[in-house]
Each structure stands twice: as structure tokens, then as C-alpha cells.
């Protein structure tokens, strides 16, 4: 996987003229792009870092556009996709949009429509990367907790009072209070409400059963 920081538009279309036309349009708009004729050529060269999006033809030799969209989704790759096609239909469009496509453009499309869709895709990608960065930071903090501190956090965010946590863990209330303080410090939480929000983002149980 190649590392990039500049915004990149990846174009996959098996029509040489279409690829050249889109490349020229993007270059004139000041956008960096890389083009491929097939999904198989694209996969080893896709971006890992930096805002990016994918302009993807539906009909491709080998793995087609919708199949590639599904493969990327299954692999957890969240690159925004703009579909282009010469013969789209409503069911195809619905399927693509339900799986998270930014736009579905029918050839010949208006240049401005493609550029607008690309801007939307970059905006979506930046938001996704920002949220992922926040989640990664939360996970790093959570991993600093000891096993007992993790237990205390789980019980606290479920709504238990310190004395209830102490009873549950078979320890003293003062010990729980100290451990709870450690949790708040390590997680950098200023309040219980903030700690609950963190637990929710980390998908930790926040309800007592």
C-alpha cells in the first residue's frame, strides 16, 4: 500500500479516451489523479493516507464496479466512490447508493457535476478520517488502563455508584474511587457523561443487565 498525503482522485475505466478525458479535466481543476483500466490494477496501488475518492466505471473487464465496491466495503476500506456508466438503470443506481456511493453519473456527464461530486467525496473522506483518528486515539487511551481499571470503567459507565462497583468487585469503596480517578485521568474525561460517550464510541457496554 502506497502512502500519500495529497488529495487523490483514482479513476478506473477500461475506455482509454474516457480516462484521458477525466485526467485532463482533473488536471485543469488542479486535482491530482491516477488512472487504471481494471480493478485488479487499482487494488495494489490504492491510497492509505490522505483524502481520496474513486471515480469508478460500472462495467469493467474482470471485477466490475459494483463488485469492487462490495470488495472494498467487506475489507473495511471506506474510500468514497463516484460511479460513472454508459448504461445505468434504477436498480443499479439504488444498489450503488445504498452501499455508500457518493454519486451515480451517466455518460456523457457534465464536467461540473463530476467536479462537484469529487468535492463532496473529499469532504466525506476528511470527516471519516477525522472520526477514525479520534477513535484510534480513544483506543490508545483505553489500552493504557489496567484490567481492574477497565472493569471499573465498564461498571461506572453502566450507571453503578462507587459503592455498588466496590460490592461487585469485592473491594473497598475508597479503592474504587482511586481507580475511577485513574480511569478519568487516563481517558482524559472531564465528566462521567464524557466517559459514557467515550465508552459508546469504543462500543463498550453502557447499560446494566
Coordinates of C-alpha atoms in Angstrom, one line a residue:
X1 CA 0.0 0.0 0.0
X2 CA 1.4 3.3 -1.0
X3 CA 1.3 6.3 1.4
X4 CA 0.1 9.6 0.2
X5 CA -0.9 12.9 1.9
X6 CA -2.2 15.0 -1.1
X7 CA -5.8 14.5 -2.1
X8 CA -6.0 11.9 -4.9
X9 CA -8.7 11.0 -7.4
X10 CA -8.4 7.4 -8.5
X11 CA -10.1 6.7 -11.9
X12 CA -11.0 3.2 -13.0
X13 CA -12.4 2.9 -16.6
X14 CA -11.5 0.5 -19.3
X15 CA -12.1 3.1 -22.0
X16 CA -8.7 4.9 -22.7
X17 CA -10.4 8.0 -24.1
X18 CA -12.6 8.4 -21.0
X19 CA -9.6 8.0 -18.7
X20 CA -7.7 10.6 -20.6
X21 CA -10.6 13.0 -20.7
X22 CA -11.2 12.7 -16.9
X23 CA -7.5 13.1 -16.3
X24 CA -7.4 16.3 -18.3
X25 CA -10.4 17.7 -16.6
X26 CA -9.0 17.0 -13.1
X27 CA -5.6 18.4 -14.0
X28 CA -7.2 21.6 -15.3
X29 CA -9.0 21.8 -11.9
X30 CA -5.8 21.4 -10.0
X31 CA -6.5 17.9 -8.8
X32 CA -4.0 15.0 -8.6
X33 CA -5.3 11.8 -10.2
X34 CA -4.2 8.3 -11.0
X35 CA -6.0 6.1 -13.5
X36 CA -6.4 2.4 -14.1
X37 CA -8.1 0.2 -16.7
X38 CA -9.2 -2.5 -14.3
X39 CA -10.0 -3.0 -10.6
X40 CA -7.1 -5.5 -10.4
X41 CA -4.6 -2.8 -11.4
X42 CA -6.1 -0.4 -8.9
X43 CA -6.1 -2.6 -5.7
X44 CA -2.3 -2.8 -5.2
X45 CA -2.0 1.0 -5.7
X46 CA -4.8 2.4 -3.7
X47 CA -4.1 5.2 -1.1
X48 CA -3.8 4.5 2.6
X49 CA -3.3 8.1 3.8
X50 CA -4.6 11.5 2.6
X51 CA -8.1 12.4 1.3
X52 CA -9.1 10.4 -1.7
X53 CA -12.0 9.2 -3.8
X54 CA -12.7 6.8 -6.5
X55 CA -14.3 7.5 -9.9
X56 CA -15.4 4.1 -10.9
X57 CA -16.9 2.7 -14.1
X58 CA -19.6 0.2 -13.5
X59 CA -18.8 -2.1 -16.5
X60 CA -15.2 -3.3 -16.3
X61 CA -13.4 -6.4 -17.5
X62 CA -12.8 -8.8 -14.7
X63 CA -14.1 -7.4 -11.4
X64 CA -16.8 -4.9 -12.3
X65 CA -17.5 -1.6 -10.4
X66 CA -20.3 -2.9 -8.1
X67 CA -18.2 -6.0 -7.2
X68 CA -15.2 -3.8 -6.4
X69 CA -17.4 -1.6 -4.2
X70 CA -18.5 -4.6 -2.3
X71 CA -15.0 -6.0 -2.0
X72 CA -13.8 -2.6 -0.6
X73 CA -16.7 -2.5 1.9
X74 CA -16.0 -6.1 3.0
X75 CA -12.4 -5.2 3.6
X76 CA -13.3 -2.1 5.6
X77 CA -11.9 0.3 3.0
X78 CA -14.1 3.5 3.2
X79 CA -12.9 5.3 0.1
X80 CA -15.9 7.4 -1.3
X81 CA -17.0 6.2 -4.7
X82 CA -18.5 8.1 -7.6
X83 CA -19.9 5.7 -10.2
X84 CA -19.9 6.5 -13.9
X85 CA -21.7 4.4 -16.5
X86 CA -22.9 4.5 -20.1
X87 CA -25.9 2.3 -19.4
X88 CA -27.1 2.7 -15.8
X89 CA -30.5 1.7 -14.6
X90 CA -32.6 2.5 -11.5
X91 CA -31.9 -0.9 -9.6
X92 CA -28.2 -0.5 -10.3
X93 CA -28.2 3.1 -9.0
X94 CA -30.1 2.2 -5.9
X95 CA -27.8 -0.7 -5.1
X96 CA -24.7 1.6 -5.5
X97 CA -26.1 4.4 -3.4
X98 CA -27.3 2.0 -0.6
X99 CA -23.7 0.7 -0.4
X100 CA -22.5 4.2 0.2
X101 CA -21.7 5.7 -3.3
X102 CA -21.5 9.5 -3.3
X103 CA -23.0 9.9 -6.8
X104 CA -24.0 7.9 -9.9
X105 CA -23.4 9.7 -13.2
X106 CA -24.5 8.6 -16.6
X107 CA -22.1 9.2 -19.5
X108 CA -21.8 11.7 -21.1
X109 CA -21.9 13.6 -17.8
X110 CA -21.5 17.3 -17.2
X111 CA -17.9 18.1 -16.1
X112 CA -19.2 20.4 -13.3
X113 CA -21.3 17.5 -11.9
X114 CA -18.2 15.3 -11.7
X115 CA -16.1 18.0 -10.0
X116 CA -18.9 18.7 -7.5
X117 CA -19.2 15.0 -6.7
X118 CA -15.5 14.8 -6.2
X119 CA -15.6 17.7 -3.8
X120 CA -18.4 16.1 -1.8
X121 CA -16.3 12.8 -1.8
X122 CA -13.3 14.6 -0.4
X123 CA -15.3 16.3 2.3
X124 CA -16.9 13.0 3.3
X125 CA -13.4 11.3 3.3
X126 CA -12.0 14.0 5.5
X127 CA -14.8 13.6 8.1
X128 CA -14.4 9.8 8.1
X129 CA -10.6 10.1 8.6
X130 CA -11.1 12.6 11.4
X131 CA -13.6 10.4 13.2
X132 CA -11.3 7.4 12.7
X133 CA -8.4 9.3 14.1
X134 CA -10.4 10.2 17.2
X135 CA -11.4 6.6 17.7
X136 CA -7.8 5.4 17.3
X137 CA -6.8 7.9 20.0
X138 CA -9.5 6.7 22.3
X139 CA -8.5 3.1 21.8
X140 CA -4.9 4.0 22.6
X141 CA -6.0 5.6 25.9
X142 CA -8.2 2.7 26.8
X143 CA -5.3 0.3 26.3
X144 CA -3.4 2.2 29.0
X145 CA -6.0 1.1 31.6
X146 CA -5.2 -1.9 33.8
X147 CA -7.5 -4.9 33.8
X148 CA -9.2 -3.7 37.1
X149 CA -9.4 -0.1 35.8
X150 CA -11.2 -1.4 32.6
X151 CA -13.6 -3.3 34.9
X152 CA -14.3 -0.2 37.0
X153 CA -14.9 1.9 33.8
X154 CA -17.3 -0.7 32.5
X155 CA -19.3 -0.7 35.7
X156 CA -19.2 3.0 36.2
X157 CA -20.5 3.8 32.7
X158 CA -23.3 1.2 33.2
X159 CA -24.6 3.5 35.9
X160 CA -23.3 2.0 39.1
X161 CA -22.3 4.1 42.1
X162 CA -18.8 3.6 43.6
X163 CA -20.2 1.5 46.5
X164 CA -22.1 -0.7 44.0
X165 CA -18.9 -1.1 42.0
X166 CA -17.0 -2.0 45.2
X167 CA -19.5 -4.7 46.1
X168 CA -19.5 -6.1 42.5
X169 CA -15.7 -6.3 42.5
X170 CA -15.3 -7.3 46.1
X171 CA -13.1 -4.4 47.1
X172 CA -13.5 -1.2 49.1
X173 CA -15.3 2.0 48.0
X174 CA -12.1 4.1 48.6
X175 CA -10.2 1.8 46.3
X176 CA -12.8 2.1 43.6
X177 CA -12.7 5.9 44.0
X178 CA -9.0 5.9 43.4
X179 CA -9.3 3.6 40.4
X180 CA -12.1 5.6 39.0
X181 CA -9.8 8.7 39.2
X182 CA -7.1 6.8 37.3
X183 CA -9.7 6.0 34.6
X184 CA -10.8 9.6 34.3
X185 CA -7.2 10.7 34.1
X186 CA -6.0 8.1 31.5
X187 CA -9.1 8.5 29.4
X188 CA -8.8 12.4 29.7
X189 CA -12.5 12.6 30.6
X190 CA -13.7 15.7 32.5
X191 CA -17.1 14.2 33.5
X192 CA -19.0 10.9 33.8
X193 CA -21.1 12.0 30.8
X194 CA -17.9 12.4 28.7
X195 CA -16.7 9.0 29.8
X196 CA -20.0 7.4 28.8
X197 CA -19.7 9.0 25.3
X198 CA -16.2 7.6 25.1
X199 CA -17.4 4.1 26.0
X200 CA -20.2 4.4 23.4
X201 CA -17.6 5.3 20.7
X202 CA -15.5 2.3 21.8
X203 CA -18.6 0.1 21.7
X204 CA -18.3 -0.8 25.4
X205 CA -21.5 -1.9 27.2
X206 CA -23.1 1.1 28.9
X207 CA -26.2 -0.5 30.2
X208 CA -26.6 -2.7 33.2
X209 CA -28.2 -6.1 32.6

